[in-house]
mmCIF file of C-alpha atoms in Angstrom:
data_model
loop_
_atom_site.group_PDB
_atom_site.id
_atom_site.type_symbol
_atom_site.label_atom_id
_atom_site.label_comp_id
_atom_site.label_asym_id
_atom_site.label_seq_id
_atom_site.Cartn_x
_atom_site.Cartn_y
_atom_site.Cartn_z
ATOM 1 C CA MET A 14 27.406 15.052 -62.636
ATOM 2 C CA ARG A 15 24.798 14.883 -59.842
ATOM 3 C CA GLY A 16 26.198 11.570 -58.624
ATOM 4 C CA THR A 17 29.695 13.188 -58.505
ATOM 5 C CA ILE A 18 28.316 16.125 -56.574
ATOM 6 C CA ASN A 19 26.633 13.797 -54.069
ATOM 7 C CA LEU A 20 29.841 11.836 -53.587
ATOM 8 C CA LEU A 21 31.873 14.981 -53.008
ATOM 9 C CA SER A 22 29.223 16.170 -50.544
ATOM 10 C CA SER A 23 29.385 12.953 -48.619
ATOM 11 C CA ILE A 24 33.206 13.205 -48.416
ATOM 12 C CA LEU A 25 33.071 16.765 -47.239
ATOM 13 C CA LEU A 26 30.728 16.103 -44.569
ATOM 14 C CA LEU A 27 32.421 12.998 -43.237
ATOM 15 C CA PRO A 28 34.708 14.654 -40.781
ATOM 16 C CA PHE A 29 31.993 16.678 -39.263
ATOM 17 C CA VAL A 30 29.899 13.697 -38.316
ATOM 18 C CA ALA A 31 31.366 12.211 -35.149
ATOM 19 C CA SER A 32 30.009 9.423 -33.167
ATOM 20 C CA PHE A 33 29.454 10.001 -29.396
ATOM 21 C CA GLN A 34 32.219 8.310 -27.429
ATOM 22 C CA CYS A 35 31.441 6.729 -23.992
ATOM 23 C CA SER A 36 35.060 7.464 -22.924
ATOM 24 C CA LEU A 37 34.922 11.188 -22.806
ATOM 25 C CA THR A 38 36.177 14.335 -21.292
ATOM 26 C CA ALA A 39 33.773 17.154 -20.297
ATOM 27 C CA SER A 40 35.290 20.456 -19.119
ATOM 28 C CA SER A 41 38.589 18.727 -18.507
ATOM 29 C CA ILE A 42 36.910 16.102 -16.278
ATOM 30 C CA PRO A 43 37.219 12.478 -17.520
ATOM 31 C CA TYR A 44 34.300 10.099 -17.559
ATOM 32 C CA ASP A 45 33.931 6.424 -18.715
ATOM 33 C CA LEU A 46 30.414 5.422 -19.503
ATOM 34 C CA SER A 47 31.460 2.228 -21.059
ATOM 35 C CA PRO A 48 29.974 0.025 -18.347
ATOM 36 C CA LEU A 49 26.623 1.532 -19.437
ATOM 37 C CA ARG A 50 26.782 -0.031 -22.857
ATOM 38 C CA GLY A 51 24.083 -2.524 -23.841
ATOM 39 C CA LEU A 52 20.416 -2.108 -24.611
ATOM 40 C CA ARG A 53 18.480 -0.331 -21.961
ATOM 41 C CA GLN A 54 14.691 0.023 -21.939
ATOM 42 C CA VAL A 55 12.393 2.031 -19.701
ATOM 43 C CA SER A 56 8.780 3.093 -19.995
ATOM 44 C CA LYS A 57 6.235 5.351 -18.330
ATOM 45 C CA ASP A 58 2.414 4.766 -18.239
ATOM 46 C CA THR A 59 -0.119 7.558 -18.159
ATOM 47 C CA PRO A 60 -3.724 6.897 -17.488
ATOM 48 C CA THR A 61 -5.842 8.374 -20.320
ATOM 49 C CA PRO A 62 -9.322 6.878 -19.831
ATOM 50 C CA PRO A 63 -10.584 4.760 -21.417
ATOM 51 C CA THR A 64 -7.078 3.844 -22.510
ATOM 52 C CA THR A 65 -3.575 3.919 -21.062
ATOM 53 C CA SER A 66 -0.784 5.724 -22.876
ATOM 54 C CA GLU A 67 2.760 4.332 -22.610
ATOM 55 C CA ALA A 68 5.913 6.106 -23.612
ATOM 56 C CA LYS A 69 8.757 3.662 -24.039
ATOM 57 C CA VAL A 70 12.420 4.544 -24.541
ATOM 58 C CA ARG A 71 15.050 2.106 -25.887
ATOM 59 C CA MET A 72 18.680 3.308 -25.525
ATOM 60 C CA GLU A 73 22.133 2.118 -26.388
ATOM 61 C CA LEU A 74 24.754 4.702 -25.434
ATOM 62 C CA CYS A 75 27.938 3.136 -26.594
ATOM 63 C CA SER A 76 27.245 1.062 -29.630
ATOM 64 C CA PRO A 77 28.148 2.661 -33.081
ATOM 65 C CA GLU A 78 25.184 0.794 -34.559
ATOM 66 C CA GLY A 79 22.604 2.006 -32.110
ATOM 67 C CA ILE A 80 19.763 -0.151 -30.565
ATOM 68 C CA GLY A 81 19.180 -2.410 -33.469
ATOM 69 C CA ARG A 82 15.953 -4.094 -34.406
ATOM 70 C CA GLU A 83 13.274 -4.972 -31.803
ATOM 71 C CA ASP A 84 12.256 -8.658 -31.903
ATOM 72 C CA GLY A 85 8.634 -9.379 -32.553
ATOM 73 C CA VAL A 86 7.827 -5.947 -33.824
ATOM 74 C CA ALA A 87 6.547 -5.099 -37.330
ATOM 75 C CA ASP A 88 8.813 -3.159 -39.679
ATOM 76 C CA GLU A 89 6.628 -0.063 -39.671
ATOM 77 C CA ASP A 90 6.854 -0.005 -35.823
ATOM 78 C CA GLN A 91 10.652 -0.316 -35.726
ATOM 79 C CA CYS A 92 12.968 2.598 -34.826
ATOM 80 C CA PRO A 93 14.958 3.713 -37.798
ATOM 81 C CA PRO A 94 18.366 2.005 -38.263
ATOM 82 C CA ASN A 95 21.364 3.556 -36.456
ATOM 83 C CA THR A 96 19.345 5.140 -33.757
ATOM 84 C CA ARG A 97 21.006 5.560 -30.317
ATOM 85 C CA VAL A 98 17.775 6.575 -28.413
ATOM 86 C CA CYS A 99 14.332 5.929 -29.677
ATOM 87 C CA LEU A 100 10.931 6.772 -28.256
ATOM 88 C CA THR A 101 7.893 4.705 -28.949
ATOM 89 C CA LEU A 102 4.404 5.919 -28.082
ATOM 90 C CA LEU A 103 1.677 3.227 -27.566
ATOM 91 C CA ASN A 104 -1.951 3.278 -26.613
ATOM 92 C CA HIS A 105 -3.405 0.328 -24.737
ATOM 93 C CA LYS A 106 -7.079 -0.585 -24.582
ATOM 94 C CA PRO A 107 -7.733 -4.307 -23.653
ATOM 95 C CA SER A 108 -11.253 -4.241 -24.956
ATOM 96 C CA ALA A 109 -10.212 -2.959 -28.471
ATOM 97 C CA SER A 110 -9.610 -5.251 -31.431
ATOM 98 C CA ASP A 111 -5.995 -3.784 -31.440
ATOM 99 C CA PRO A 112 -5.222 -3.605 -27.712
ATOM 100 C CA ASP A 113 -1.591 -2.411 -28.093
ATOM 101 C CA ARG A 114 -1.483 0.202 -30.799
ATOM 102 C CA VAL A 115 1.735 2.074 -31.722
ATOM 103 C CA THR A 116 0.952 5.745 -32.328
ATOM 104 C CA ALA A 117 4.483 7.106 -32.928
ATOM 105 C CA VAL A 118 8.091 5.934 -33.353
ATOM 106 C CA ILE A 119 10.445 8.811 -32.824
ATOM 107 C CA PRO A 120 14.233 8.696 -33.298
ATOM 108 C CA ILE A 121 15.483 11.063 -30.530
ATOM 109 C CA TRP A 122 19.199 10.479 -30.918
ATOM 110 C CA PRO A 123 20.442 9.198 -34.342
ATOM 111 C CA VAL A 124 23.902 7.758 -34.289
ATOM 112 C CA ASP A 125 25.208 10.116 -36.972
ATOM 113 C CA ILE A 126 24.031 13.302 -35.255
ATOM 114 C CA PRO A 127 26.737 16.090 -35.487
ATOM 115 C CA GLU A 128 29.010 16.430 -32.571
ATOM 116 C CA GLU A 129 28.007 20.061 -32.067
ATOM 117 C CA ASP A 130 24.465 18.937 -31.143
ATOM 118 C CA VAL A 131 25.629 16.802 -28.235
ATOM 119 C CA PHE A 132 26.465 18.668 -25.036
ATOM 120 C CA THR A 133 28.110 17.082 -22.009
ATOM 121 C CA THR A 134 28.131 19.022 -18.784
ATOM 122 C CA PRO A 135 29.722 18.015 -15.435
ATOM 123 C CA MET A 136 27.580 18.348 -12.356
ATOM 124 C CA GLY A 137 29.295 19.795 -9.346
ATOM 125 C CA LYS A 138 32.554 21.763 -9.100
ATOM 126 C CA LYS A 139 34.687 18.733 -10.036
ATOM 127 C CA GLY A 140 32.014 16.559 -11.626
ATOM 128 C CA GLU A 141 31.500 14.629 -8.431
ATOM 129 C CA GLN A 142 27.654 14.893 -8.826
ATOM 130 C CA GLY A 143 27.581 13.252 -12.227
ATOM 131 C CA LEU A 144 27.171 14.284 -15.843
ATOM 132 C CA LYS A 145 24.455 15.742 -17.954
ATOM 133 C CA VAL A 146 24.001 14.758 -21.591
ATOM 134 C CA TYR A 147 21.897 17.003 -23.757
ATOM 135 C CA VAL A 148 21.099 16.136 -27.321
ATOM 136 C CA GLN A 149 19.455 18.363 -29.986
ATOM 137 C CA GLY A 150 17.728 15.814 -32.246
ATOM 138 C CA GLY A 151 15.838 16.266 -35.465
ATOM 139 C CA ASP A 152 12.290 17.162 -36.216
ATOM 140 C CA TYR A 153 9.373 14.775 -35.860
ATOM 141 C CA ALA A 154 5.972 15.796 -37.217
ATOM 142 C CA GLY A 155 7.256 19.427 -37.083
ATOM 143 C CA VAL A 156 8.430 19.303 -33.503
ATOM 144 C CA GLN A 157 12.086 19.519 -32.513
ATOM 145 C CA GLN A 158 13.232 16.575 -30.415
ATOM 146 C CA HIS A 159 15.574 16.755 -27.548
ATOM 147 C CA LEU A 160 17.160 14.392 -24.957
ATOM 148 C CA ASN A 161 18.115 15.375 -21.417
ATOM 149 C CA LEU A 162 19.880 12.516 -19.859
ATOM 150 C CA THR A 163 20.972 13.139 -16.217
ATOM 151 C CA LEU A 164 23.553 10.689 -14.979
ATOM 152 C CA LEU A 165 23.851 10.985 -11.219
ATOM 153 C CA CYS A 166 27.058 9.789 -9.476
ATOM 154 C CA SER A 167 25.977 7.286 -6.819
ATOM 155 C CA GLN A 168 28.113 4.629 -5.425
ATOM 156 C CA SER A 169 25.196 2.873 -3.758
ATOM 157 C CA ASP A 170 22.728 2.776 -6.707
ATOM 158 C CA THR A 171 22.994 -0.149 -9.142
ATOM 159 C CA ALA A 172 19.799 0.340 -11.242
ATOM 160 C CA PRO A 173 20.210 -1.501 -14.567
ATOM 161 C CA ASN A 174 18.010 1.038 -16.447
ATOM 162 C CA PRO A 175 17.419 4.704 -16.191
ATOM 163 C CA THR A 176 14.245 6.357 -14.851
ATOM 164 C CA PHE A 177 11.773 7.879 -17.344
ATOM 165 C CA VAL A 178 10.996 11.257 -15.979
ATOM 166 C CA SER A 179 8.863 12.829 -18.717
ATOM 167 C CA TYR A 180 8.297 13.536 -22.329
ATOM 168 C CA THR A 181 6.957 17.021 -22.943
ATOM 169 C CA SER A 182 6.949 19.114 -26.103
ATOM 170 C CA GLY A 183 9.548 16.971 -27.745
ATOM 171 C CA LEU A 184 11.894 16.676 -24.723
ATOM 172 C CA VAL A 185 12.715 13.317 -23.359
ATOM 173 C CA SER A 186 14.012 13.473 -19.765
ATOM 174 C CA LEU A 187 15.731 10.483 -18.304
ATOM 175 C CA GLU A 188 17.568 10.179 -14.974
ATOM 176 C CA TRP A 189 20.089 7.436 -14.088
ATOM 177 C CA ALA A 190 21.803 7.052 -10.804
ATOM 178 C CA THR A 191 24.921 4.835 -11.149
ATOM 179 C CA PRO A 192 28.529 4.605 -9.964
ATOM 180 C CA ASP A 193 29.562 4.763 -13.631
ATOM 181 C CA ALA A 194 28.465 8.448 -13.804
ATOM 182 C CA CYS A 195 31.215 9.366 -11.361
ATOM 183 C CA PRO A 196 34.368 10.895 -12.767
ATOM 184 C CA ARG A 197 37.382 8.747 -13.361
ATOM 185 C CA SER A 198 40.355 9.178 -11.003
ATOM 186 C CA SER A 199 43.341 10.831 -12.376
ATOM 187 C CA ASP A 200 45.495 7.655 -11.841
ATOM 188 C CA SER A 201 43.047 5.513 -13.807
ATOM 189 C CA PRO A 202 44.992 3.738 -16.694
ATOM 190 C CA SER A 203 42.117 4.427 -19.084
ATOM 191 C CA ALA A 204 41.794 8.117 -18.360
ATOM 192 C CA PRO A 205 42.932 10.356 -21.264
ATOM 193 C CA SER A 206 46.144 12.260 -20.521
ATOM 194 C CA ASP A 207 45.749 14.871 -23.222
ATOM 195 C CA GLY A 208 42.026 15.721 -23.062
ATOM 196 C CA SER A 209 41.485 14.351 -26.532
ATOM 197 C CA SER A 210 38.545 12.115 -25.857
ATOM 198 C CA GLY A 211 34.887 12.883 -25.773
ATOM 199 C CA SER A 212 34.003 16.609 -25.932
ATOM 200 C CA GLY A 213 37.530 17.859 -25.340
ATOM 201 C CA ILE A 214 39.597 18.658 -28.408
ATOM 202 C CA GLY A 215 43.179 18.363 -27.161
ATOM 203 C CA PHE A 216 46.329 18.015 -29.236
ATOM 204 C CA TRP A 217 45.284 14.955 -31.312
ATOM 205 C CA GLY A 218 41.931 16.450 -31.978
ATOM 206 C CA PHE A 219 43.592 19.582 -33.319
ATOM 207 C CA ILE A 220 45.870 17.401 -35.486
ATOM 208 C CA LYS A 221 42.884 15.552 -36.839
ATOM 209 C CA PHE A 222 41.010 18.800 -37.560
ATOM 210 C CA VAL A 223 44.053 20.167 -39.487
ATOM 211 C CA PHE A 224 44.359 16.856 -41.385
ATOM 212 C CA TRP A 225 40.615 16.837 -42.432
ATOM 213 C CA LEU A 226 40.826 20.567 -43.221
ATOM 214 C CA SER A 227 43.733 19.870 -45.586
ATOM 215 C CA ILE A 228 41.880 17.002 -47.219
ATOM 216 C CA ILE A 229 38.785 19.166 -47.695
ATOM 217 C CA GLY A 230 40.878 21.969 -49.119
ATOM 218 C CA LEU A 231 42.461 19.554 -51.692
ATOM 219 C CA ILE A 232 39.145 18.108 -52.624
ATOM 220 C CA ALA A 233 37.631 21.580 -53.062
ATOM 221 C CA TYR A 234 40.678 22.766 -55.093
ATOM 222 C CA PHE A 235 40.512 19.828 -57.477
ATOM 223 C CA ALA A 236 36.713 19.850 -57.783
ATOM 224 C CA ILE A 237 36.491 23.592 -58.522
ATOM 225 C CA GLY A 238 39.575 23.506 -60.868
ATOM 226 C CA ILE A 239 38.273 20.503 -62.854
ATOM 227 C CA PHE A 240 34.747 22.106 -63.139
ATOM 228 C CA TYR A 241 36.345 25.478 -64.292
ATOM 229 C CA ASN A 242 38.657 23.819 -66.864
ATOM 230 C CA HIS A 243 35.830 21.838 -68.218
ATOM 231 C CA GLN A 244 33.413 24.849 -68.456
ATOM 232 C CA GLN A 245 35.913 27.337 -69.620
ATOM 233 C CA TYR A 246 38.183 25.422 -71.910
ATOM 234 C CA SER A 247 36.169 22.263 -72.673
ATOM 235 C CA ALA A 248 39.121 20.279 -71.308
ATOM 236 C CA ARG A 249 39.263 16.479 -71.239
ATOM 237 C CA GLY A 250 41.402 13.879 -69.472
ATOM 238 C CA TRP A 251 44.501 15.142 -67.759
ATOM 239 C CA ASP A 252 43.879 18.633 -69.157
ATOM 240 C CA LEU A 253 41.082 18.868 -66.519
ATOM 241 C CA ILE A 254 43.602 18.884 -63.633
ATOM 242 C CA PRO A 255 44.187 22.430 -62.365
ATOM 243 C CA HIS A 256 47.860 23.568 -62.596
ATOM 244 C CA ARG A 257 48.666 20.312 -64.309
ATOM 245 C CA ASP A 258 52.351 21.148 -64.954
ATOM 246 C CA PHE A 259 52.932 21.743 -61.270
ATOM 247 C CA TRP A 260 51.460 18.416 -60.158
ATOM 248 C CA ARG A 261 53.576 16.715 -62.787
ATOM 249 C CA GLU A 262 56.660 18.255 -61.154
ATOM 250 C CA VAL A 263 55.667 17.242 -57.632
ATOM 251 C CA PRO A 264 57.408 13.769 -57.739
ATOM 252 C CA VAL A 265 60.631 15.371 -58.931
ATOM 253 C CA LEU A 266 60.431 18.072 -56.243
ATOM 254 C CA LEU A 267 59.877 15.435 -53.601
ATOM 255 C CA GLN A 268 62.712 13.379 -54.843
ATOM 256 C CA ASP A 269 65.138 16.377 -54.748
ATOM 257 C CA LEU A 270 63.917 17.289 -51.229
ATOM 258 C CA PHE A 271 64.531 13.835 -49.829
ATOM 259 C CA SER A 272 67.934 13.618 -51.611
ATOM 260 C CA HIS A 273 69.024 16.844 -49.913
ATOM 261 C CA LEU A 274 67.723 15.548 -46.516
ATOM 262 C CA PHE A 275 69.518 12.262 -46.759
ATOM 263 C CA ALA A 276 72.685 13.954 -47.951
ATOM 264 C CA GLY A 277 72.513 16.329 -45.017
ATOM 265 C CA LEU A 278 71.986 13.408 -42.628
ATOM 266 C CA ARG A 279 74.896 11.496 -44.033
ATOM 267 C CA GLY A 280 77.071 14.582 -43.771
ATOM 268 C CA SER A 281 76.140 15.316 -40.141
ATOM 269 C CA SER A 282 76.619 11.625 -39.123
ATOM 270 C CA GLY A 283 80.294 11.952 -40.025
ATOM 271 C CA GLY A 284 80.693 14.639 -37.430
ATOM 272 C CA ARG A 285 84.223 16.191 -37.422
ATOM 273 C CA GLY A 286 85.968 13.027 -38.555
ATOM 274 C CA GLY A 287 87.171 14.646 -41.749
ATOM 275 C CA TYR A 288 89.366 17.174 -39.965
ATOM 276 C CA SER A 289 92.882 16.674 -38.686
ATOM 277 C CA SER A 290 94.544 18.041 -35.698
ATOM 278 C CA LEU A 291 96.783 21.151 -36.142
ATOM 279 C CA GLY A 292 98.934 20.193 -33.146
#
């Protein structure tokens, strides 16, 4: 029974876990961050005598699998699988027996984070200044983790990696000046025409929402009905199905419906050909 409940829970949660899309619409302004795909790495050193503390961020914005494994790094020092942005804290002391010691590995942005925890905000009246991406991550050692990624629209900057601004009280701040942070022009062939990509819902987003809501309703209906019939009547087999007689009649009802539809279409295709002139 517990396995069945876990399976049903996974199915019910599936439509509410959406992966971040690099082709997105924020406040009706389209952006395409796809050129920023690929592993990016940036670090920031802070003198902490007699050691040096390093905060290193690895990021893969667009891949559904995240950053992947880091070569030459022990398993216990790896970021968890399916992590989009990961922070590693290191302590360097050349004279120590372990000169490069990893003190923390923090998944800032898991791939499967709920869509409502990712916020995209255009900068400027028409997004001409760029885009802010803010992520509410999970807890690490009792501290809520956040990401503030500021993507600055700049036609002249071509930096391959972002700039590490700071990491304070669980908040990672990155800044990246790039032409790819500029809004897409309205005549771009890849620009969404219905606002259905990224953070916008749009028509197709609404259709998808209704579809998943219907699926969830059916799953809940059958799960609750089966549980009730089993507990109340000790039913087995087909008797577990709620309103069993109705579902047995569904194929017949559908057959009658399509028969009437086809008959109506055949009748309408004849037009007025069956009538003769009175003249």
